[in-house]
PDB file of C-alpha atoms in Angstrom:
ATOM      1  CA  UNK A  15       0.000   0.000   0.000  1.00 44.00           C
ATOM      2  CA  UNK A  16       2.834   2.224   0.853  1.00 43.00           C
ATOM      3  CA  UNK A  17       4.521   1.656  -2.465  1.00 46.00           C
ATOM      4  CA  UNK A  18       1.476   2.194  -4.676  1.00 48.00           C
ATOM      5  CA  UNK A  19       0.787   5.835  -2.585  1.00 48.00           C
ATOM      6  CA  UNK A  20       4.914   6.783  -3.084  1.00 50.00           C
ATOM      7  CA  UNK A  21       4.338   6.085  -6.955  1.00 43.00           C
ATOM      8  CA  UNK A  22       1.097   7.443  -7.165  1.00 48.00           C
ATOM      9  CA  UNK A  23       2.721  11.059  -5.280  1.00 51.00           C
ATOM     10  CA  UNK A  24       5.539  11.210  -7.331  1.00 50.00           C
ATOM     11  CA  UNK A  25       3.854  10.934 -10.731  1.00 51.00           C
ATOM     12  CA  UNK A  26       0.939  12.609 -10.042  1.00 54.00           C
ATOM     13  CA  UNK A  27       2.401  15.892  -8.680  1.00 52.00           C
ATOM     14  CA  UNK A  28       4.674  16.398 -11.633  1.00 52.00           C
ATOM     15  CA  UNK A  29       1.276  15.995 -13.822  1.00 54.00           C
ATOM     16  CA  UNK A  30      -0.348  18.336 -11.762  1.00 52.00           C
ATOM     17  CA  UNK A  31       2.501  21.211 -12.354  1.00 53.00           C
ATOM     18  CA  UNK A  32       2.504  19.991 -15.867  1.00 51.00           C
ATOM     19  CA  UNK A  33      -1.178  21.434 -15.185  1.00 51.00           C
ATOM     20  CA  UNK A  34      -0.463  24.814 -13.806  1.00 47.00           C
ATOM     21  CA  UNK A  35       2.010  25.913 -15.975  1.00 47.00           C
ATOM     22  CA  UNK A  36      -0.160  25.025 -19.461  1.00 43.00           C
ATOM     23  CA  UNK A  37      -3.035  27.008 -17.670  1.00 42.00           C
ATOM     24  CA  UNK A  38       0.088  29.853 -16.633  1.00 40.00           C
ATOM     25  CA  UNK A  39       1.093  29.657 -20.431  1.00 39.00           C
ATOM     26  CA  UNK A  40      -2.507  30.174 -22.296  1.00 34.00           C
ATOM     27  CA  UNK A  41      -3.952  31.967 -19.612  1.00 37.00           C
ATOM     28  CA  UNK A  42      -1.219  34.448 -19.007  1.00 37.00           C
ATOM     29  CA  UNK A  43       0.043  36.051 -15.798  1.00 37.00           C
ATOM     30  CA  UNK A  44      -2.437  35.339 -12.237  1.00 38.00           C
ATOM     31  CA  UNK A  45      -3.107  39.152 -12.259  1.00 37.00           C
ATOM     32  CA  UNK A  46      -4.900  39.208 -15.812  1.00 34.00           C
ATOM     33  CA  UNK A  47      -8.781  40.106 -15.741  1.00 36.00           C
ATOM     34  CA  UNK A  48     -11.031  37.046 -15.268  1.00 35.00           C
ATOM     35  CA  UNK A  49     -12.333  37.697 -18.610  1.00 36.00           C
ATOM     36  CA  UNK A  50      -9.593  35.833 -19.879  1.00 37.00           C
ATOM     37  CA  UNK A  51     -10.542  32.962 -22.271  1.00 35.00           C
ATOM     38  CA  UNK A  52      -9.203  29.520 -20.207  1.00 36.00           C
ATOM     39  CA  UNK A  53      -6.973  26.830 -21.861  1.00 36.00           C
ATOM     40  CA  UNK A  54      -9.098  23.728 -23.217  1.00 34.00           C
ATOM     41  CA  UNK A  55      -6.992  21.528 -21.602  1.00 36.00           C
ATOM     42  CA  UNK A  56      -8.235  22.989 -18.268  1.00 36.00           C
ATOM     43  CA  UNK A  57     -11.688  22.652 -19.206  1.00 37.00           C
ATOM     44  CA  UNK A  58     -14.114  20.376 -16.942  1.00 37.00           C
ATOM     45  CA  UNK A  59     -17.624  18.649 -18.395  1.00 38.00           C
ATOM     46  CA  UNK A  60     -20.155  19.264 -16.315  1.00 36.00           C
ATOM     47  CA  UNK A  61     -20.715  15.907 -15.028  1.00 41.00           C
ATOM     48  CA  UNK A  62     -17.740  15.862 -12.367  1.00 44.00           C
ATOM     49  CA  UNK A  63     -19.911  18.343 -10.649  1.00 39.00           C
ATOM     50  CA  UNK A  64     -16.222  20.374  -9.239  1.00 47.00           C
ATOM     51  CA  UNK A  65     -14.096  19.357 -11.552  1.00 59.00           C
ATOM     52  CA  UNK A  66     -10.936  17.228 -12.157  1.00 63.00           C
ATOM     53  CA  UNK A  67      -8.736  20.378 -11.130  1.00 59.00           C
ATOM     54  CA  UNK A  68     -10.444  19.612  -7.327  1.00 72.00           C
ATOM     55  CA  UNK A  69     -10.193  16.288  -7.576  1.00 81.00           C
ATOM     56  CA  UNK A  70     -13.784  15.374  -8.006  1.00 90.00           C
ATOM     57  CA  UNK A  71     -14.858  12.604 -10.816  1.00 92.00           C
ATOM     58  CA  UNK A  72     -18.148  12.119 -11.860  1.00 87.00           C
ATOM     59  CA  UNK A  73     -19.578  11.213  -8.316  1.00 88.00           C
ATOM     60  CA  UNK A  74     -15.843   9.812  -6.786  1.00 95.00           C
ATOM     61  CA  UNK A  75     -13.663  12.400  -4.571  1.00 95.00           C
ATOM     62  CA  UNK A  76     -10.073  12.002  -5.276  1.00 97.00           C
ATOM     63  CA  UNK A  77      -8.024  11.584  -2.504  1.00 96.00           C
ATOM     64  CA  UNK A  78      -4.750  12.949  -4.057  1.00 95.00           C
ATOM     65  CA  UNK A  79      -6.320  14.905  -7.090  1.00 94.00           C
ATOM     66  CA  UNK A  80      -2.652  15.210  -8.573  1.00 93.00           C
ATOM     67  CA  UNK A  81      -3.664  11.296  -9.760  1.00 96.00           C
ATOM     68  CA  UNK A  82      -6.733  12.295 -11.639  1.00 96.00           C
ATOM     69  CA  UNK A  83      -4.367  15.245 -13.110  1.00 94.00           C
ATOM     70  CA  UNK A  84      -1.819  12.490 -14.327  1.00 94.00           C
ATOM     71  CA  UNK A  85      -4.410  10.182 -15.876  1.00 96.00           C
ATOM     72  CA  UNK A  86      -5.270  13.318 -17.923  1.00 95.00           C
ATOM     73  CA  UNK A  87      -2.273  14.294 -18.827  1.00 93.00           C
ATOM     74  CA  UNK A  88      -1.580  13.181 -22.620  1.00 92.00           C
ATOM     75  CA  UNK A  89       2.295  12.943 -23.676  1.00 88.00           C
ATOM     76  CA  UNK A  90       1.929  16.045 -26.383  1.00 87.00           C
ATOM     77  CA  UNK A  91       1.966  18.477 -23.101  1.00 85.00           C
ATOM     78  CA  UNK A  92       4.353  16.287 -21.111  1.00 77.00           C
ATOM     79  CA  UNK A  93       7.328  16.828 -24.503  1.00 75.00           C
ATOM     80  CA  UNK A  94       5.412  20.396 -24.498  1.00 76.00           C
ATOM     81  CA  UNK A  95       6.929  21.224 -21.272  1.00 74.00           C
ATOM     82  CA  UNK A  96      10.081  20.176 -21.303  1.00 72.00           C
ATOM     83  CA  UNK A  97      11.254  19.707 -24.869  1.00 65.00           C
ATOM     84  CA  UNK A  98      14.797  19.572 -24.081  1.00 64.00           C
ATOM     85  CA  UNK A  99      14.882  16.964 -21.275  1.00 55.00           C
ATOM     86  CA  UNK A 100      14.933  13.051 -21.054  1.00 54.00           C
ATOM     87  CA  UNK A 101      11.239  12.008 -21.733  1.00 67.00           C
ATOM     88  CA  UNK A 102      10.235  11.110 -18.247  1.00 74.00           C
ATOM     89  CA  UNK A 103       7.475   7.888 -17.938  1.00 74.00           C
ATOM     90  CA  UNK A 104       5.431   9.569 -15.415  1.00 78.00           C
ATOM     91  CA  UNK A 105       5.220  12.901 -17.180  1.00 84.00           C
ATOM     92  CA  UNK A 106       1.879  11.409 -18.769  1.00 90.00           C
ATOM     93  CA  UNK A 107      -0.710   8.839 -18.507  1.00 94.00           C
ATOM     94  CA  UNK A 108       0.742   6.111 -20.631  1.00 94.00           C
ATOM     95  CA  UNK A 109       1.928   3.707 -17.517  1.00 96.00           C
ATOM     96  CA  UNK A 110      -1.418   4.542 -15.727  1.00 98.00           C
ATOM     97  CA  UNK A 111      -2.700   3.462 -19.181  1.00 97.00           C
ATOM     98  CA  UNK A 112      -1.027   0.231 -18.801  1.00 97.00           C
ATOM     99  CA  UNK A 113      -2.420  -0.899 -15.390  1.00 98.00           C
ATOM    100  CA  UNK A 114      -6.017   0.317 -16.180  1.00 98.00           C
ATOM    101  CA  UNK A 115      -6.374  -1.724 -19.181  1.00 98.00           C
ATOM    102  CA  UNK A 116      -5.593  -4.779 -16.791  1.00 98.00           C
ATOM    103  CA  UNK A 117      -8.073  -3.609 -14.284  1.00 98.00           C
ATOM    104  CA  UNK A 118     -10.871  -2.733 -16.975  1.00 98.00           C
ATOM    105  CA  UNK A 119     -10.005  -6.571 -17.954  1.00 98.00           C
ATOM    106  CA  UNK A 120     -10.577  -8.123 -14.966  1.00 98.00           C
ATOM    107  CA  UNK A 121     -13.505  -6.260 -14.115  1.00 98.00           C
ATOM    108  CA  UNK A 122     -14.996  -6.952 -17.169  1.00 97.00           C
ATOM    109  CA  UNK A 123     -14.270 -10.746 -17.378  1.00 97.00           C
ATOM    110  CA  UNK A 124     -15.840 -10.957 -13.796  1.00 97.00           C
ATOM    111  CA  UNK A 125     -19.151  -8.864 -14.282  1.00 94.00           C
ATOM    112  CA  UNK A 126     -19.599 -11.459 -17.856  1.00 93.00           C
ATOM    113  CA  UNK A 127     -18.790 -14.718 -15.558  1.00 94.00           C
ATOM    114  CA  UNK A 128     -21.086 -13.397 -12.600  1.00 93.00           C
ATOM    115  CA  UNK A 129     -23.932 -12.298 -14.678  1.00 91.00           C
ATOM    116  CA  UNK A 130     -24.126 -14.616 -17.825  1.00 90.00           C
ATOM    117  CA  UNK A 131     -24.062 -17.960 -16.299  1.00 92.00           C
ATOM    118  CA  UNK A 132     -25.232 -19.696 -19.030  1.00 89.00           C
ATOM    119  CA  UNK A 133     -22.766 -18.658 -21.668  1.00 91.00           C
ATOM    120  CA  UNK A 134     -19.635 -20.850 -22.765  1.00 93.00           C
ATOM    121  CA  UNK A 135     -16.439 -19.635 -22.653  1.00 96.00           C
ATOM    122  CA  UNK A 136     -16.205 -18.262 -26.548  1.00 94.00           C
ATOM    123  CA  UNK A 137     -19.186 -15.906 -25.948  1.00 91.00           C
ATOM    124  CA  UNK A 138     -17.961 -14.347 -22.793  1.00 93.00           C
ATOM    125  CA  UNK A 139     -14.834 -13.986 -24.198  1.00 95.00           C
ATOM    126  CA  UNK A 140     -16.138 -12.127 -27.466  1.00 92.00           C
ATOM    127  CA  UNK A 141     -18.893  -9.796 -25.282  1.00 92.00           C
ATOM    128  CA  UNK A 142     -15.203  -8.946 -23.269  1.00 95.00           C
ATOM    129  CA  UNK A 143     -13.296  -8.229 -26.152  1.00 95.00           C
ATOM    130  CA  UNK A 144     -16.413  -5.674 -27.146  1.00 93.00           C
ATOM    131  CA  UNK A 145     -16.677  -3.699 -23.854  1.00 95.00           C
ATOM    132  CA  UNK A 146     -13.129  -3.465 -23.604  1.00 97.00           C
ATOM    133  CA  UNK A 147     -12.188  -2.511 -27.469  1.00 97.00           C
ATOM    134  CA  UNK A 148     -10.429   1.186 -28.000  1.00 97.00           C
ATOM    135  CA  UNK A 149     -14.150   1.528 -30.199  1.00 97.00           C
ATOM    136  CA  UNK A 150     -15.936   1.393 -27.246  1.00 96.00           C
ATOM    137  CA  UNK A 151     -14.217   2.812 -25.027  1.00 98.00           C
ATOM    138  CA  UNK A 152     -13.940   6.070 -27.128  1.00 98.00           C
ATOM    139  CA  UNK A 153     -17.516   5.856 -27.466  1.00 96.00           C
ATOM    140  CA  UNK A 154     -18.073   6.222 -23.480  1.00 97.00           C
ATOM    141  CA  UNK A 155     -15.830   8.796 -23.472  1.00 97.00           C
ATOM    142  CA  UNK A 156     -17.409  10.764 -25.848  1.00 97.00           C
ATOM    143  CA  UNK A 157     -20.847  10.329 -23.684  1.00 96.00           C
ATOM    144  CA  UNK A 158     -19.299  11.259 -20.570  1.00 96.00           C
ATOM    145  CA  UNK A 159     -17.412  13.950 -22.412  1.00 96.00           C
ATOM    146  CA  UNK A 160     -13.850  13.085 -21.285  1.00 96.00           C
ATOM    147  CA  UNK A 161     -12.665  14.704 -24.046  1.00 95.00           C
ATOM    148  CA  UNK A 162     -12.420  18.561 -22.719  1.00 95.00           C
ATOM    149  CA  UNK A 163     -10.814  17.103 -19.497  1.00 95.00           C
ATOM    150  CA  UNK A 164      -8.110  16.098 -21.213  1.00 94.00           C
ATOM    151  CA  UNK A 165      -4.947  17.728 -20.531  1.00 93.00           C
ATOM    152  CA  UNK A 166      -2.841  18.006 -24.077  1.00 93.00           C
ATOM    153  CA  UNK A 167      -0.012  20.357 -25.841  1.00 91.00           C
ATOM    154  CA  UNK A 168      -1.024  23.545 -27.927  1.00 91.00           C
ATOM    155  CA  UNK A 169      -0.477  21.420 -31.341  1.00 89.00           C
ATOM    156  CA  UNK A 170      -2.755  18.368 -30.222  1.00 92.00           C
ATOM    157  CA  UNK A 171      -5.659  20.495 -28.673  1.00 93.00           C
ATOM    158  CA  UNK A 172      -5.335  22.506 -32.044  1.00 93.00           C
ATOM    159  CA  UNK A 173      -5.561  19.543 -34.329  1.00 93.00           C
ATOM    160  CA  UNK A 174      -8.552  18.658 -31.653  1.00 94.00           C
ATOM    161  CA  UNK A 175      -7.254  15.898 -29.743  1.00 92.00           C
ATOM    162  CA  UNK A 176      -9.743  16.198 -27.257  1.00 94.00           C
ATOM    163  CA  UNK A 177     -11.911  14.600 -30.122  1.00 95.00           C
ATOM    164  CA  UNK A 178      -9.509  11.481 -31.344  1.00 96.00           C
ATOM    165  CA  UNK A 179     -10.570   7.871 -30.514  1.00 97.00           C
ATOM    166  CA  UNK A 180      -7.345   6.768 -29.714  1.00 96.00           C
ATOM    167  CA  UNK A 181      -6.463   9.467 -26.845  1.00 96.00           C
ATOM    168  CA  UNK A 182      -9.841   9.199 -25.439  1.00 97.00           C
ATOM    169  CA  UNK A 183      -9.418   5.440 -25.404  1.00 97.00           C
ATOM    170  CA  UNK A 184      -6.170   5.812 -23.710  1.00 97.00           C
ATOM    171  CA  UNK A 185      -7.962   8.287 -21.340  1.00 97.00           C
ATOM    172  CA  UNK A 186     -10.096   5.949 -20.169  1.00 98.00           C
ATOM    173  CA  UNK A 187      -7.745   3.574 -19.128  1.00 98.00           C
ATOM    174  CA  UNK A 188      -5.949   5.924 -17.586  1.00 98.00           C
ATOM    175  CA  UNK A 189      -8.606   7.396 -15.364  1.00 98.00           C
ATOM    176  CA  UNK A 190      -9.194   3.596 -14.131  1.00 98.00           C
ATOM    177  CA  UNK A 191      -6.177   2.720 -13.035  1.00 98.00           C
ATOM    178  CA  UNK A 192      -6.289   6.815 -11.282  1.00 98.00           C
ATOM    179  CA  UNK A 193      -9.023   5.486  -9.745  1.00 98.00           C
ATOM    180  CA  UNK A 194      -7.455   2.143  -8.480  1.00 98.00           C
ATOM    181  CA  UNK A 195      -4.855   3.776  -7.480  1.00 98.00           C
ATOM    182  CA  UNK A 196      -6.825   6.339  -5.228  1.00 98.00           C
ATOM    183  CA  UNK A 197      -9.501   3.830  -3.781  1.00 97.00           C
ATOM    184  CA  UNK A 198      -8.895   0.563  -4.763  1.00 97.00           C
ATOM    185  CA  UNK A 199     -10.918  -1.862  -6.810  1.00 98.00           C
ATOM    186  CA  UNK A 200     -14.366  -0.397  -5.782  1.00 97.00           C
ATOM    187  CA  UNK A 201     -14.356   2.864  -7.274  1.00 97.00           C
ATOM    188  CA  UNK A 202     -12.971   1.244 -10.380  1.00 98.00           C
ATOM    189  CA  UNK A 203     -15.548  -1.579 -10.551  1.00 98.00           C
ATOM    190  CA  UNK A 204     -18.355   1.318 -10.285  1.00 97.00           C
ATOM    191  CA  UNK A 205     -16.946   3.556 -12.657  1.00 97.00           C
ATOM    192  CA  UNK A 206     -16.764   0.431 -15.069  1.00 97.00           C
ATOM    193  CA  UNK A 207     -19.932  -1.131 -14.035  1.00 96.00           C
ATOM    194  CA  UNK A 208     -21.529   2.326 -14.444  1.00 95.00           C
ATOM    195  CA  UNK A 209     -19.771   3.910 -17.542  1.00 96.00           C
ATOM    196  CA  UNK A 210     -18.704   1.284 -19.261  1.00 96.00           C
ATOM    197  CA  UNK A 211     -20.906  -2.429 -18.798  1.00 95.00           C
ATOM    198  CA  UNK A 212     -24.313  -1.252 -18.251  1.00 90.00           C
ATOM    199  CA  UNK A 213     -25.153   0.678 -21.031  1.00 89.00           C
ATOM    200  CA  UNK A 214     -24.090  -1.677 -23.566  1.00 87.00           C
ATOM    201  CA  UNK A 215     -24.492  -5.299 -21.959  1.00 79.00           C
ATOM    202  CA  UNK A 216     -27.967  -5.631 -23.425  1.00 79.00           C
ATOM    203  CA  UNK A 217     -27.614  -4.475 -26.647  1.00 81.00           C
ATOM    204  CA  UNK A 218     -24.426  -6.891 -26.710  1.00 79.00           C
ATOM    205  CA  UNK A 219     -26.026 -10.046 -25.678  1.00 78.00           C
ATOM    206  CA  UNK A 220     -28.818  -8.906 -28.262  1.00 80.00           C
ATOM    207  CA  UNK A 221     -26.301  -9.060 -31.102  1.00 75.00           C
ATOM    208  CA  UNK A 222     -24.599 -11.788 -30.086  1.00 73.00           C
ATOM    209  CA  UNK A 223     -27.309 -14.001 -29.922  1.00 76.00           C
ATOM    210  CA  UNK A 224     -28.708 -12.584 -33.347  1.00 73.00           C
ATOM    211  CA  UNK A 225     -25.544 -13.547 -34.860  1.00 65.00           C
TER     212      UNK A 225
END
């Protein structure tokens, strides 16, 4: 437990600067009028209710917010920052990236075992491989608007990465294994059980037994 909080601190306040200073950069100096237009990456949906800059997700509390900062931290503004240095690993979310897709796995493979008992092993392994795709996953972050959370460099928010499959994908990963991280495996089985099962288990049972 100790371990996985040092890693967790250590990455996630670098992300979290990473944070400050794009906002610093677009947004200019802290005495500037409030009118001042705010940097998309800084941008929060309306659905975490506070925001990922407090920490808050959707209905989860962060208990070190500087995770949920890391998770949205895409590699374009980790080079953007600091061009010159030796790319750091956890400057971005591309190792939290790693570990969520594991956890979205087993998650995933349980809910199918738990709730389809009368399926053989080929099915549950094909409705898995659906709800845990890059396709789909995209496709919940685009309905739970992850995209203008995300935290990317001026030339990736410009060629509107905040819209790409792929980083939103990647996002979501991310944000699960942020989540893991910060609570464990119960905030990350409800975010997935939520977000990511329940809207589409029907219609996927539906086409798989139409096929």
């Amino acid at each position: 437990m100790t371990t996985r909080n040092n890693i967790a601190e250590r990455s996630g306040k670098k992300a979290a600067r990473q944070s400050a200073a794009h906002a610093a950069r677009v947004n200019g100096p802290a005495d500037r009028s409030a009118s001042s237009t705010p940097a998309p990456a800084v941008r929060s949906a309306s659905p975490t209710l506070g925001g990922p800059s407090r920490g808050l997700f959707f209905d989860y509390q962060f208990k070190d917010s500087s995770l949920l900062a890391l998770a949205l931290t895409h590699s374009s503004l980790a080079y953007e920052n600091n061009p010159e240095g030796v790319n750091d690993p956890g400057s971005d979310n591309e190792r939290l990236e790693f570990l969520g897709d594991a956890v979205l796995g087993l998650v995933v493979a349980e809910a199918l075992y738990r709730r389809l008992p009368a399926l053989r092993e080929g099915d549950l392994t094909r409705l898995r491989a659906s709800l845990v795709s890059s396709r789909h996953l995209a496709q919940v972050a685009m309905r739970i608007q992850l995209g203008p959370m995300l935290l990317l460099g001026r030339g990736e928010a410009h060629s509107g990465g905040h819209r790409k499959p792929a980083l939103l994908a990647d996002a979501m990963e991310a944000v699960i294994a942020a989540l893991y991280l910060d609570g464990g495996m119960t905030p990350a089985r409800d975010f997935i059980h939520r977000h990511i099962i329940g809207p589409a288990e029907a219609r996927l049972i539906d086409a798989l037994r139409s096929s």
